PDB file of C-alpha atoms in Angstrom:
ATOM      1  CA  UNK G  17    -122.427  94.741   7.754  1.00 73.00           C
ATOM      2  CA  UNK G  18    -118.768  95.829   9.304  1.00 81.00           C
ATOM      3  CA  UNK G  19    -118.344  99.314   9.106  1.00 84.00           C
ATOM      4  CA  UNK G  20    -114.417  99.670   9.901  1.00 91.00           C
ATOM      5  CA  UNK G  21    -111.930  99.119   7.534  1.00 91.00           C
ATOM      6  CA  UNK G  22    -110.133  96.105   8.841  1.00 92.00           C
ATOM      7  CA  UNK G  23    -113.005  94.455   9.894  1.00 92.00           C
ATOM      8  CA  UNK G  24    -114.596  94.592   5.820  1.00 91.00           C
ATOM      9  CA  UNK G  25    -111.148  93.347   4.490  1.00 94.00           C
ATOM     10  CA  UNK G  26    -111.185  91.039   6.766  1.00 92.00           C
ATOM     11  CA  UNK G  27    -114.258  89.761   5.381  1.00 92.00           C
ATOM     12  CA  UNK G  28    -112.974  89.564   2.143  1.00 93.00           C
ATOM     13  CA  UNK G  29    -110.067  87.451   2.752  1.00 93.00           C
ATOM     14  CA  UNK G  30    -112.254  84.968   4.515  1.00 92.00           C
ATOM     15  CA  UNK G  31    -114.360  83.984   1.570  1.00 93.00           C
ATOM     16  CA  UNK G  32    -111.804  83.508  -0.465  1.00 93.00           C
ATOM     17  CA  UNK G  33    -109.678  81.439   1.911  1.00 92.00           C
ATOM     18  CA  UNK G  34    -113.219  78.795   2.530  1.00 94.00           C
ATOM     19  CA  UNK G  35    -113.293  79.063  -1.770  1.00 94.00           C
ATOM     20  CA  UNK G  36    -109.683  77.581  -1.734  1.00 93.00           C
ATOM     21  CA  UNK G  37    -110.494  75.280   1.648  1.00 94.00           C
ATOM     22  CA  UNK G  38    -113.440  73.867  -0.164  1.00 95.00           C
ATOM     23  CA  UNK G  39    -110.906  72.887  -3.254  1.00 95.00           C
ATOM     24  CA  UNK G  40    -108.999  71.354  -1.120  1.00 94.00           C
ATOM     25  CA  UNK G  41    -111.482  69.137   0.897  1.00 95.00           C
ATOM     26  CA  UNK G  42    -113.306  68.923  -2.937  1.00 96.00           C
ATOM     27  CA  UNK G  43    -109.197  67.734  -4.137  1.00 95.00           C
ATOM     28  CA  UNK G  44    -109.229  65.340  -0.663  1.00 95.00           C
ATOM     29  CA  UNK G  45    -112.525  63.768  -2.020  1.00 95.00           C
ATOM     30  CA  UNK G  46    -111.964  63.054  -4.947  1.00 96.00           C
ATOM     31  CA  UNK G  47    -108.957  61.284  -4.708  1.00 95.00           C
ATOM     32  CA  UNK G  48    -110.262  59.423  -1.820  1.00 95.00           C
ATOM     33  CA  UNK G  49    -113.375  58.228  -4.583  1.00 94.00           C
ATOM     34  CA  UNK G  50    -110.951  57.441  -7.265  1.00 94.00           C
ATOM     35  CA  UNK G  51    -109.930  54.365  -4.626  1.00 94.00           C
ATOM     36  CA  UNK G  52    -112.765  52.742  -3.498  1.00 92.00           C
ATOM     37  CA  UNK G  53    -113.901  52.742  -6.612  1.00 89.00           C
ATOM     38  CA  UNK G  54    -111.137  50.896  -7.817  1.00 90.00           C
ATOM     39  CA  UNK G  55    -111.799  48.729  -4.564  1.00 89.00           C
ATOM     40  CA  UNK G  56    -115.370  48.028  -5.208  1.00 86.00           C
ATOM     41  CA  UNK G  57    -114.488  47.352  -8.782  1.00 85.00           C
ATOM     42  CA  UNK G  58    -112.133  44.728  -7.145  1.00 84.00           C
ATOM     43  CA  UNK G  59    -109.233  46.259  -9.039  1.00 86.00           C
ATOM     44  CA  UNK G  60    -106.579  45.615  -6.706  1.00 89.00           C
ATOM     45  CA  UNK G  61    -103.454  46.660  -9.456  1.00 90.00           C
ATOM     46  CA  UNK G  62    -104.889  50.029  -9.353  1.00 92.00           C
ATOM     47  CA  UNK G  63    -106.053  50.642  -6.026  1.00 91.00           C
ATOM     48  CA  UNK G  64    -101.940  49.629  -4.856  1.00 92.00           C
ATOM     49  CA  UNK G  65    -101.402  51.817  -6.964  1.00 93.00           C
ATOM     50  CA  UNK G  66    -103.978  55.277  -6.256  1.00 93.00           C
ATOM     51  CA  UNK G  67    -103.267  54.709  -2.176  1.00 94.00           C
ATOM     52  CA  UNK G  68     -99.762  56.421  -2.103  1.00 94.00           C
ATOM     53  CA  UNK G  69    -101.136  59.032  -3.960  1.00 94.00           C
ATOM     54  CA  UNK G  70    -104.218  59.099  -2.002  1.00 95.00           C
ATOM     55  CA  UNK G  71    -102.262  59.667   1.104  1.00 95.00           C
ATOM     56  CA  UNK G  72    -100.350  62.163  -0.371  1.00 95.00           C
ATOM     57  CA  UNK G  73    -103.342  64.163  -1.182  1.00 95.00           C
ATOM     58  CA  UNK G  74    -104.837  63.970   2.487  1.00 95.00           C
ATOM     59  CA  UNK G  75    -101.736  65.388   4.034  1.00 95.00           C
ATOM     60  CA  UNK G  76    -101.118  68.274   1.390  1.00 94.00           C
ATOM     61  CA  UNK G  77    -104.693  68.327   3.069  1.00 94.00           C
ATOM     62  CA  UNK G  78    -103.314  68.373   6.476  1.00 94.00           C
ATOM     63  CA  UNK G  79    -100.545  70.935   5.879  1.00 94.00           C
ATOM     64  CA  UNK G  80    -103.076  73.807   4.317  1.00 91.00           C
ATOM     65  CA  UNK G  81    -105.112  73.526   7.375  1.00 91.00           C
ATOM     66  CA  UNK G  82    -108.328  72.407   6.595  1.00 92.00           C
ATOM     67  CA  UNK G  83    -108.889  69.272   8.249  1.00 93.00           C
ATOM     68  CA  UNK G  84    -106.980  68.204  11.577  1.00 95.00           C
ATOM     69  CA  UNK G  85    -104.447  66.078  11.676  1.00 95.00           C
ATOM     70  CA  UNK G  86    -106.066  63.305  13.461  1.00 96.00           C
ATOM     71  CA  UNK G  87    -108.803  63.191  10.907  1.00 95.00           C
ATOM     72  CA  UNK G  88    -106.200  62.640   8.655  1.00 95.00           C
ATOM     73  CA  UNK G  89    -104.644  59.793  10.005  1.00 96.00           C
ATOM     74  CA  UNK G  90    -108.059  57.866  10.487  1.00 96.00           C
ATOM     75  CA  UNK G  91    -108.716  58.533   6.871  1.00 95.00           C
ATOM     76  CA  UNK G  92    -105.304  56.985   5.373  1.00 95.00           C
ATOM     77  CA  UNK G  93    -105.690  53.925   8.145  1.00 96.00           C
ATOM     78  CA  UNK G  94    -108.904  53.427   7.171  1.00 95.00           C
ATOM     79  CA  UNK G  95    -108.425  53.231   3.241  1.00 94.00           C
ATOM     80  CA  UNK G  96    -105.106  50.727   3.936  1.00 94.00           C
ATOM     81  CA  UNK G  97    -106.888  48.755   6.098  1.00 93.00           C
ATOM     82  CA  UNK G  98    -109.724  48.517   3.115  1.00 92.00           C
ATOM     83  CA  UNK G  99    -107.078  47.478   1.188  1.00 92.00           C
ATOM     84  CA  UNK G 100    -105.149  44.955   3.096  1.00 92.00           C
ATOM     85  CA  UNK G 101    -108.441  43.553   3.624  1.00 91.00           C
ATOM     86  CA  UNK G 102    -109.523  42.786   0.211  1.00 89.00           C
ATOM     87  CA  UNK G 103    -106.058  41.473  -0.482  1.00 87.00           C
ATOM     88  CA  UNK G 104    -106.288  38.756   2.406  1.00 87.00           C
ATOM     89  CA  UNK G 105    -109.994  37.707   1.775  1.00 82.00           C
ATOM     90  CA  UNK G 106    -111.341  39.017   4.797  1.00 80.00           C
ATOM     91  CA  UNK G 107    -113.565  41.158   2.958  1.00 75.00           C
ATOM     92  CA  UNK G 108    -115.453  39.630  -0.373  1.00 77.00           C
ATOM     93  CA  UNK G 109    -116.164  42.845  -3.057  1.00 74.00           C
ATOM     94  CA  UNK G 110    -119.676  42.676  -4.477  1.00 72.00           C
ATOM     95  CA  UNK G 111    -119.069  44.868  -7.742  1.00 68.00           C
ATOM     96  CA  UNK G 112    -121.415  47.133  -7.694  1.00 67.00           C
ATOM     97  CA  UNK G 113    -123.753  48.254 -10.623  1.00 70.00           C
ATOM     98  CA  UNK G 114    -126.134  51.087 -11.711  1.00 71.00           C
ATOM     99  CA  UNK G 115    -129.327  51.028 -13.221  1.00 81.00           C
ATOM    100  CA  UNK G 116    -127.803  51.243 -16.350  1.00 82.00           C
ATOM    101  CA  UNK G 117    -125.696  48.400 -16.503  1.00 81.00           C
ATOM    102  CA  UNK G 118    -128.577  46.192 -14.745  1.00 84.00           C
ATOM    103  CA  UNK G 119    -130.972  47.725 -17.583  1.00 87.00           C
ATOM    104  CA  UNK G 120    -128.299  46.754 -20.541  1.00 88.00           C
ATOM    105  CA  UNK G 121    -127.692  43.427 -18.680  1.00 87.00           C
ATOM    106  CA  UNK G 122    -131.325  42.143 -18.357  1.00 90.00           C
ATOM    107  CA  UNK G 123    -132.318  43.416 -22.908  1.00 92.00           C
ATOM    108  CA  UNK G 124    -129.282  41.470 -23.386  1.00 91.00           C
ATOM    109  CA  UNK G 125    -130.189  38.287 -21.679  1.00 92.00           C
ATOM    110  CA  UNK G 126    -134.218  38.574 -23.151  1.00 92.00           C
ATOM    111  CA  UNK G 127    -132.294  38.821 -26.835  1.00 92.00           C
ATOM    112  CA  UNK G 128    -130.288  35.733 -25.972  1.00 92.00           C
ATOM    113  CA  UNK G 129    -133.751  34.066 -24.668  1.00 93.00           C
ATOM    114  CA  UNK G 130    -136.054  35.083 -28.158  1.00 93.00           C
ATOM    115  CA  UNK G 131    -132.376  33.435 -30.505  1.00 93.00           C
ATOM    116  CA  UNK G 132    -132.775  30.082 -28.097  1.00 93.00           C
ATOM    117  CA  UNK G 133    -136.730  30.202 -28.680  1.00 93.00           C
ATOM    118  CA  UNK G 134    -136.201  31.251 -33.151  1.00 93.00           C
ATOM    119  CA  UNK G 135    -133.282  28.315 -33.004  1.00 93.00           C
ATOM    120  CA  UNK G 136    -135.571  25.364 -31.221  1.00 93.00           C
ATOM    121  CA  UNK G 137    -138.421  26.244 -33.318  1.00 93.00           C
ATOM    122  CA  UNK G 138    -136.733  26.283 -36.697  1.00 93.00           C
ATOM    123  CA  UNK G 139    -135.270  22.897 -35.835  1.00 93.00           C
ATOM    124  CA  UNK G 140    -138.235  21.566 -34.615  1.00 92.00           C
ATOM    125  CA  UNK G 141    -139.986  22.714 -37.999  1.00 93.00           C
ATOM    126  CA  UNK G 142    -136.276  21.169 -39.679  1.00 93.00           C
ATOM    127  CA  UNK G 143    -136.779  17.522 -37.860  1.00 92.00           C
ATOM    128  CA  UNK G 144    -140.566  17.272 -39.083  1.00 92.00           C
ATOM    129  CA  UNK G 145    -139.669  18.472 -42.595  1.00 92.00           C
ATOM    130  CA  UNK G 146    -137.300  15.596 -42.375  1.00 92.00           C
ATOM    131  CA  UNK G 147    -139.762  13.208 -40.840  1.00 91.00           C
ATOM    132  CA  UNK G 148    -142.518  13.893 -42.953  1.00 91.00           C
ATOM    133  CA  UNK G 149    -139.875  13.579 -46.446  1.00 91.00           C
ATOM    134  CA  UNK G 150    -138.912  10.113 -44.774  1.00 90.00           C
ATOM    135  CA  UNK G 151    -142.386   8.426 -44.229  1.00 90.00           C
ATOM    136  CA  UNK G 152    -143.641   9.616 -48.128  1.00 89.00           C
ATOM    137  CA  UNK G 153    -140.267   8.184 -49.417  1.00 88.00           C
ATOM    138  CA  UNK G 154    -141.167   4.314 -47.056  1.00 88.00           C
ATOM    139  CA  UNK G 155    -144.806   5.104 -48.672  1.00 86.00           C
ATOM    140  CA  UNK G 156    -143.163   5.048 -51.950  1.00 87.00           C
ATOM    141  CA  UNK G 157    -140.941   1.661 -51.189  1.00 86.00           C
ATOM    142  CA  UNK G 158    -143.780   0.169 -50.267  1.00 85.00           C
ATOM    143  CA  UNK G 159    -146.010   0.819 -52.971  1.00 83.00           C
ATOM    144  CA  UNK G 160    -143.231  -0.130 -55.569  1.00 84.00           C
ATOM    145  CA  UNK G 161    -142.607  -3.682 -53.462  1.00 82.00           C
ATOM    146  CA  UNK G 162    -146.340  -4.546 -53.448  1.00 79.00           C
ATOM    147  CA  UNK G 163    -146.346  -3.872 -57.683  1.00 73.00           C
ATOM    148  CA  UNK G 164    -148.327  -0.869 -57.623  1.00 58.00           C
ATOM    149  CA  UNK G 165    -147.451   1.865 -58.937  1.00 52.00           C
ATOM    150  CA  UNK G 166    -146.398   5.467 -56.945  1.00 49.00           C
ATOM    151  CA  UNK G 167    -149.456   8.363 -56.890  1.00 53.00           C
ATOM    152  CA  UNK G 168    -146.945  10.416 -58.469  1.00 50.00           C
ATOM    153  CA  UNK G 169    -146.333   7.850 -61.562  1.00 50.00           C
ATOM    154  CA  UNK G 170    -150.335   7.338 -62.018  1.00 50.00           C
ATOM    155  CA  UNK G 171    -150.208  11.393 -62.205  1.00 53.00           C
ATOM    156  CA  UNK G 172    -147.982  11.317 -64.363  1.00 52.00           C
ATOM    157  CA  UNK G 173    -149.623   8.727 -67.000  1.00 52.00           C
ATOM    158  CA  UNK G 174    -152.783  10.778 -67.011  1.00 54.00           C
ATOM    159  CA  UNK G 175    -152.036  13.093 -69.496  1.00 54.00           C
ATOM    160  CA  UNK G 176    -151.140  10.359 -71.867  1.00 54.00           C
ATOM    161  CA  UNK G 177    -154.369   8.776 -70.718  1.00 53.00           C
ATOM    162  CA  UNK G 178    -156.508  12.076 -71.916  1.00 50.00           C
ATOM    163  CA  UNK G 179    -154.875  12.676 -74.938  1.00 51.00           C
ATOM    164  CA  UNK G 180    -155.500   8.637 -75.947  1.00 53.00           C
ATOM    165  CA  UNK G 181    -159.166   8.897 -75.562  1.00 51.00           C
ATOM    166  CA  UNK G 182    -159.205  12.253 -77.268  1.00 52.00           C
ATOM    167  CA  UNK G 183    -157.605  10.966 -80.617  1.00 54.00           C
ATOM    168  CA  UNK G 184    -160.823   8.301 -81.123  1.00 55.00           C
ATOM    169  CA  UNK G 185    -163.360  11.571 -81.176  1.00 55.00           C
ATOM    170  CA  UNK G 186    -161.109  13.945 -83.306  1.00 54.00           C
ATOM    171  CA  UNK G 187    -161.606  10.652 -86.067  1.00 58.00           C
ATOM    172  CA  UNK G 188    -164.836  10.021 -85.712  1.00 56.00           C
ATOM    173  CA  UNK G 189    -165.596  13.741 -86.732  1.00 59.00           C
ATOM    174  CA  UNK G 190    -163.524  13.618 -89.337  1.00 61.00           C
ATOM    175  CA  UNK G 191    -165.259  10.847 -90.427  1.00 59.00           C
ATOM    176  CA  UNK G 192    -168.534  12.400 -89.966  1.00 59.00           C
ATOM    177  CA  UNK G 193    -166.991  14.972 -92.433  1.00 59.00           C
ATOM    178  CA  UNK G 194    -165.820  12.690 -94.989  1.00 56.00           C
ATOM    179  CA  UNK G 195    -169.577  11.199 -95.481  1.00 52.00           C
ATOM    180  CA  UNK G 196    -171.450  14.513 -95.516  1.00 58.00           C
ATOM    181  CA  UNK G 197    -169.190  15.427 -98.427  1.00 56.00           C
ATOM    182  CA  UNK G 198    -170.067  12.377-100.367  1.00 54.00           C
ATOM    183  CA  UNK G 199    -173.104  12.422-100.625  1.00 52.00           C
ATOM    184  CA  UNK G 200    -174.053  13.179-104.463  1.00 50.00           C
ATOM    185  CA  UNK G 201    -176.075  16.162-104.813  1.00 47.00           C
ATOM    186  CA  UNK G 202    -179.463  14.412-106.549  1.00 43.00           C
ATOM    187  CA  UNK G 203    -179.565  12.568-103.428  1.00 49.00           C
ATOM    188  CA  UNK G 204    -181.062  15.984-101.949  1.00 49.00           C
ATOM    189  CA  UNK G 205    -185.105  16.805-101.917  1.00 52.00           C
ATOM    190  CA  UNK G 206    -186.140  18.741-105.129  1.00 51.00           C
ATOM    191  CA  UNK G 207    -187.708  21.785-104.126  1.00 52.00           C
ATOM    192  CA  UNK G 208    -191.935  22.314-104.556  1.00 52.00           C
ATOM    193  CA  UNK G 209    -192.407  23.586-107.450  1.00 53.00           C
ATOM    194  CA  UNK G 210    -194.520  26.374-107.178  1.00 54.00           C
ATOM    195  CA  UNK G 211    -198.211  26.579-109.310  1.00 53.00           C
ATOM    196  CA  UNK G 212    -198.668  30.347-111.225  1.00 52.00           C
ATOM    197  CA  UNK G 213    -200.731  32.555-110.057  1.00 51.00           C
ATOM    198  CA  UNK G 214    -203.363  32.511-112.748  1.00 48.00           C
ATOM    199  CA  UNK G 215    -203.741  29.375-111.571  1.00 48.00           C
ATOM    200  CA  UNK G 216    -204.510  30.719-107.934  1.00 49.00           C
ATOM    201  CA  UNK G 217    -206.809  32.961-109.067  1.00 48.00           C
ATOM    202  CA  UNK G 218    -209.152  31.331-111.362  1.00 47.00           C
ATOM    203  CA  UNK G 219    -212.590  30.505-110.467  1.00 51.00           C
ATOM    204  CA  UNK G 220    -213.024  26.712-110.371  1.00 50.00           C
ATOM    205  CA  UNK G 221    -215.898  25.283-112.361  1.00 47.00           C
ATOM    206  CA  UNK G 222    -217.439  24.233-109.865  1.00 46.00           C
ATOM    207  CA  UNK G 223    -217.817  27.602-108.124  1.00 45.00           C
ATOM    208  CA  UNK G 224    -219.428  29.313-111.494  1.00 45.00           C
ATOM    209  CA  UNK G 225    -222.205  26.546-111.449  1.00 40.00           C
TER     210      UNK G 225
END
């Protein structure tokens, strides 16, 4: 630790200048990153607009004494060369994608594939249903051409036949009831006469002898 007053002051000034220089360097680096990002996303118009602004920031950094003028010249020439190579077609830009973008694209592709499979299954089901209906129509047409009643009409006739069969049975029941009612009361068997109690209890003459 410095003990002299001027040395203490120099330490404080150096710290302050260091903070300022870091801010200027960060500003320059951010401008360069912004320009490179425009190139990587193949946004040529934006890159042309940002090139003079980036060079101005680099010159400002040189004037503050943060970097050497030769270092600044190298940076500016590299930026200009990158833009000219992209414009002339010497360098093909491959757009970089982060993990989030790649995952989103995979999810969209999987969703599209699921929807395609669902649509294909629905189409096949509709085709099978239509083929089944056509087969039934053809079968009905063949049966009608042969003179046979279709199954549906035969099934419709079944209740009518059952109703016809039920009618005679009901008539038979009614005739039986009528016959029973017509029988006279005289035809019924007379009830057996009960013997008096005195005759039952009196002993016979043979028993007395």
